[in-house]
């Protein structure tokens, strides 16, 4: 057995000595041992070896009825012995004793009466017709009986019900119920006829003579019987209750192997046959007489006739030796006298006359008295024997009862006649005892046969009726410590039945499938043919050898055993017991059994001596004499001549009768009959050896299950197709699961098989019916449809869900109507009562207010008077005091003011004098200093001009170098489109140099001006004789130099102008190249999202108070009140395009359109996806061009249309494009393909058109329809003219704060972020936005110092016990009511849940634009489940065979993509759950992702270190890229241009998506020693650059900054470098853990861990990456995810549990 590693908590079964199998749970598991805890003692630990057998078990499932129990064991999830054993026990505990195991009915003996189990109403409910036979599939003995009855009614074929089991298992009772059902089912209107009564009464009669108490059962059948119940068909007069014309008309009973030895001997605790005890009990009630008056206990009206019965010879059972071999003499709760009368009544019912009844009891009494006869040797002959004197009365009475002489009887018992000489010789005492017992057994056996024969004659067996139901009750396997020949016969019978069972159950499956023509995988069935052959082979079989040993002289038991050992030594079914020479072992199907051969020959011969036969044949009682004369074994002695010819064998020799040969012949005849019938199997199981009710012995039941072959039939039924229905039933049952279109298309198909085939093909795709690993989930045969259990259960569940849904809808409508009526009535009554109460309250309030007003007026008048008096007195006093004080202060102030004015005049005059004196002296000094400074400065300037004149040559060299650089720039201008970054750098360098030259020119100009000024000054000085005279020659030289430098500067200025023009030209080319690049990206995005709904791609806002469809209008303050203006030259097809658009989108506007079609300017409003769009159709007439151009300033988008087959239309369109751009409108250059599609060639330059659109900052498209272009401009996210709710500082409704922020406040925040102070309050918010209102108790109990105290687990999901490998959320704006959560497991299953929004979440997104109701795939999905869990399963995806490594949604969120270790990438339909596409690889696929600008291409990595770009449509591999090791994580940045690939070795590769089908390697960064398991990209925010959050298996998570080019952000630059910002600690070494990002506060890193916690690290500046954690999981947390709205956190662990976290809101609770 291979070592298997089990996860902690795995539920299993383990071996147990008493319970056989015990429930346990895995604690730890490794290669060497498995430690488990049992359910009995959870604290204890059991250590198992790696090779010890264990089986998986499922957790208990509960329904409304309690613990779920299956009616058919083939439906078990885990199919093995402990599961079957446990299921039977679960059913047995709730009194469900019947269980189906495929075609076998298992019946457990309850040892008690279960109320209502066999009532007449229950019986009648099982009597079904052909039409509703499938309806009642409840396991019951009546169900199996009904199946047999239906076989003879519907198929007119004989049936057999085989009932087997060990003693005490309930075979006899089961046989009674089968016969009772068949008798009632075949009766007319429930009336039981005489034949049916006789059949029912035959059972108690046979029980009296053939049943006895054993150690295992109080009513054990000690014989086998086969009851043939004949049914007549074709007569309406005998129509039965089941509605068919088959009625019981006759019966015949065949018995096999009566245990005659029980007459003479019984084990302790057992009893003899019931009839002995019952007759003795009846005789004991008599006093002084032997006549019994019948009836005495039973009511006279219930018996057929009153009569007297002679019980001569019977007395108390203690007087008989045969009855006292065991101390057990009575049965619990059984009245032997009552049972005796029931036997008599049964004899009367079956037609045995009174004389025969008396003779039967005389023979039975004679048997009892024979047992009292004892022998001793005569005095003169120790080898002889004689009857003792003490038993003279017994032998005398026995002889009398048998009608023979006492002396003759004694002589026959004590002597033996020699056949050759004819002389008699005495026999020993032992042989005399054997003769006595043989006679007793022979007499009882003949009486038993007589009773059976009389029963058959009385019932009547009609030879010409061939239709019958056979009921075979046979003993089960017996294996004791010492087994005799009787056990060998019994076990041989079971071997034959087991062989039949194998042939029917195991091989019938394959024959059926071949007959129906459906695929079938044959199984290796067990077979016991070799054991049967070893026992019954004619020449060399065990029974043949036994018969031979009985015939040959001096044959012995030892010789027989030696022959067996010699013949079968080495046979796989035979073995010897070396320490016991007379023992041998037969390995039966049910197990080995050891047999002791002592007494085998005597038992097999079992022949009376000739003396005894002749004595009995000469009986004066004809009844006894006929018993012997009619028996074939004894007839040859009594009637030698008559039977001489009949008893000869094929060779003319006399045939020797033995018990074995007789039994084998009977059994062969029985099997021949059974082979011609349709068998039905009932396996009876004894739940405990103590025969106690409600007790389940697991060990004993397990042995019986193994012996009965129950487990084998379960496995075969489960492997094949256990569910079968005909074609019409398949159509009737499952057509409701299809749409009306599918049903209407299939109902006209006449061929039922073809119709069923097509129906199931459609349902397989629609319902995602699981497909097994081998074979098909269903198959359509020639006459029936076959289902595997998973397929049938899926169809059945879908049909039930549909019925429930329909019922719920009807109930909802009815309840709504009734509640509405009740609500209206209550509202009317409530309003009336409220009006009365308000009227009374208003009157009281009015009276109170009047009183209050009156009292207030009185108080006001009194207070006013008092206050006036007091105020006047105080006022008068204050005025007097103020007057006195103001007089004093006024006089004092006047005096001080006069002094101040005088002092100020004196100070002013003095200061004027001093300042005038200083100014005069300073003025003179300044004049002198200025003259000297000007002279010094002029000298210095002259010297500087001389030096600069010498540097003119160097300046010319610099100018020439600048000219060369300009020429080099002109050469590089041709390559600007390929080397954009280099050209920009050169452009900046050139601009810097030009700026330097300009500054140099300005400096030189300033110098020249200064020189000129100095020259002028010098000329003036020369003219002034009082000044210094400058030489004239030097001035002329300087003027000449100045002129030369002016010429050089003019030339240099010309070169600079040329360089500027070249630079401007290069900049224009660069701008055009960038425009074309952006146009390429927009075109690619447009093509990939052409089919997207504009509401699904763009989260536009709708006015909350505006009903009806939203109107697309410009932003506030704009005068552009037209959305789209169509213009172009005459004949380009503008009006035709608009007409087609209106026809497709808003046909109601066609009438208005046709009315305005002839106008030069026509306005239209159409509804496009629930939005009103204003369009202006402009004529191409030259007279209207001035009107067309005037509307450019009032239009948001100008669609300029040209014909692709006419160049002049493009020229005109380009002119309009420029003018529209100058007017401030956005331009869309539209090429009409209509003429090209109809055969005309393309005459225009499309690239020139696209370039023109780019230069005008517009877009371009070529199509024959306007719808794609209109949707494209409506979906532009940066078009503020289309968003009525976006102002200058537009907001994202899903932003962390959800508030509008102006550009000024944003700038302030960015400045604050430099100092780490921005959003400090937000940084303390904690993970997630509040989304659920908390309670007051929760608020009181929370920790105020922990910011995550409000973050709590709100729900736990678990679909299986397999570890969750990855999870992801869907789009936030795809559905209004919910978002999707996809989870993938290690076992290959994917489950998608709907997470319904809370009230707070709905409020966050209340103003967003969601898809309209028409776009909703299922309206039922828009409401949460009724259990208020806010979570429901959306779909389940089954298809992967191994662990799933990654999952992600596509752009439209209608598909899910999964990768797996099973080397495949699969696309799934989210709503249907069906697999849409499969892409396979040569090795496991760890991860994959879509190209952002081309969703038709995805990137997949495999374990061979190869990245593949694959086309989704055709599966073509567009590119393969090799890296050094396996890639385990892929992530695109926000630009969509750079792919980050994390590898197994801990490095990150940066790849550039240069176009829609190519990846280019840029650079690689070695990050860690452990492998990368997850990469999350975080955009720039809160003053921090964009970064990566990376999980690596070296117990760390890394924050990596992304460095882009010279531009500010990733939207504009190239990714140039990755730099590690920080590393944080995470328990991560083995599992592929995932991380995610929460934008709350200033951002959080959230990661799973192997220490059962969710790690949270703050990314805010100054937080020092503070760590927090969430505790809830019990096992490692593998994956985490946060939704886009940042309100829901999901964490998944390795046991399949998914925990949903939300932040509580307590703002509504006041302190």
Coordinates of N, CA and C in Angstrom, one line a residue, residues 28 341 429 599 858 870 1108 1149 1416 1467 1510 1646:
X28 N -1.9 14.0 12.7 CA -0.7 14.3 11.9 C -0.4 13.1 11.0
X341 N -53.5 -25.5 17.8 CA -54.8 -25.3 17.2 C -54.6 -24.6 15.8
X429 N -25.7 -53.3 21.0 CA -26.6 -52.3 21.6 C -26.4 -51.0 20.9
X599 N -18.6 -40.2 10.8 CA -20.0 -40.4 10.6 C -20.5 -39.9 9.2
X858 N -49.9 87.8 32.4 CA -50.0 88.5 33.7 C -48.6 88.6 34.3
X870 N -37.3 100.3 39.0 CA -35.9 100.2 39.4 C -34.9 100.7 38.4
X1108 N -36.2 58.3 -15.3 CA -36.1 57.9 -16.7 C -34.7 57.7 -17.1
X1149 N -37.8 57.0 -33.6 CA -37.4 58.3 -34.1 C -37.3 58.3 -35.6
X1416 N -29.0 42.2 -17.4 CA -28.8 41.3 -16.3 C -29.1 39.9 -16.8
X1467 N -11.1 28.0 -19.9 CA -12.0 29.1 -19.8 C -13.4 28.6 -19.5
X1510 N -0.6 33.2 -26.3 CA -1.6 32.3 -27.0 C -2.8 33.1 -27.5
X1646 N -1.6 43.3 2.9 CA -2.3 42.2 3.5 C -1.8 40.9 3.0

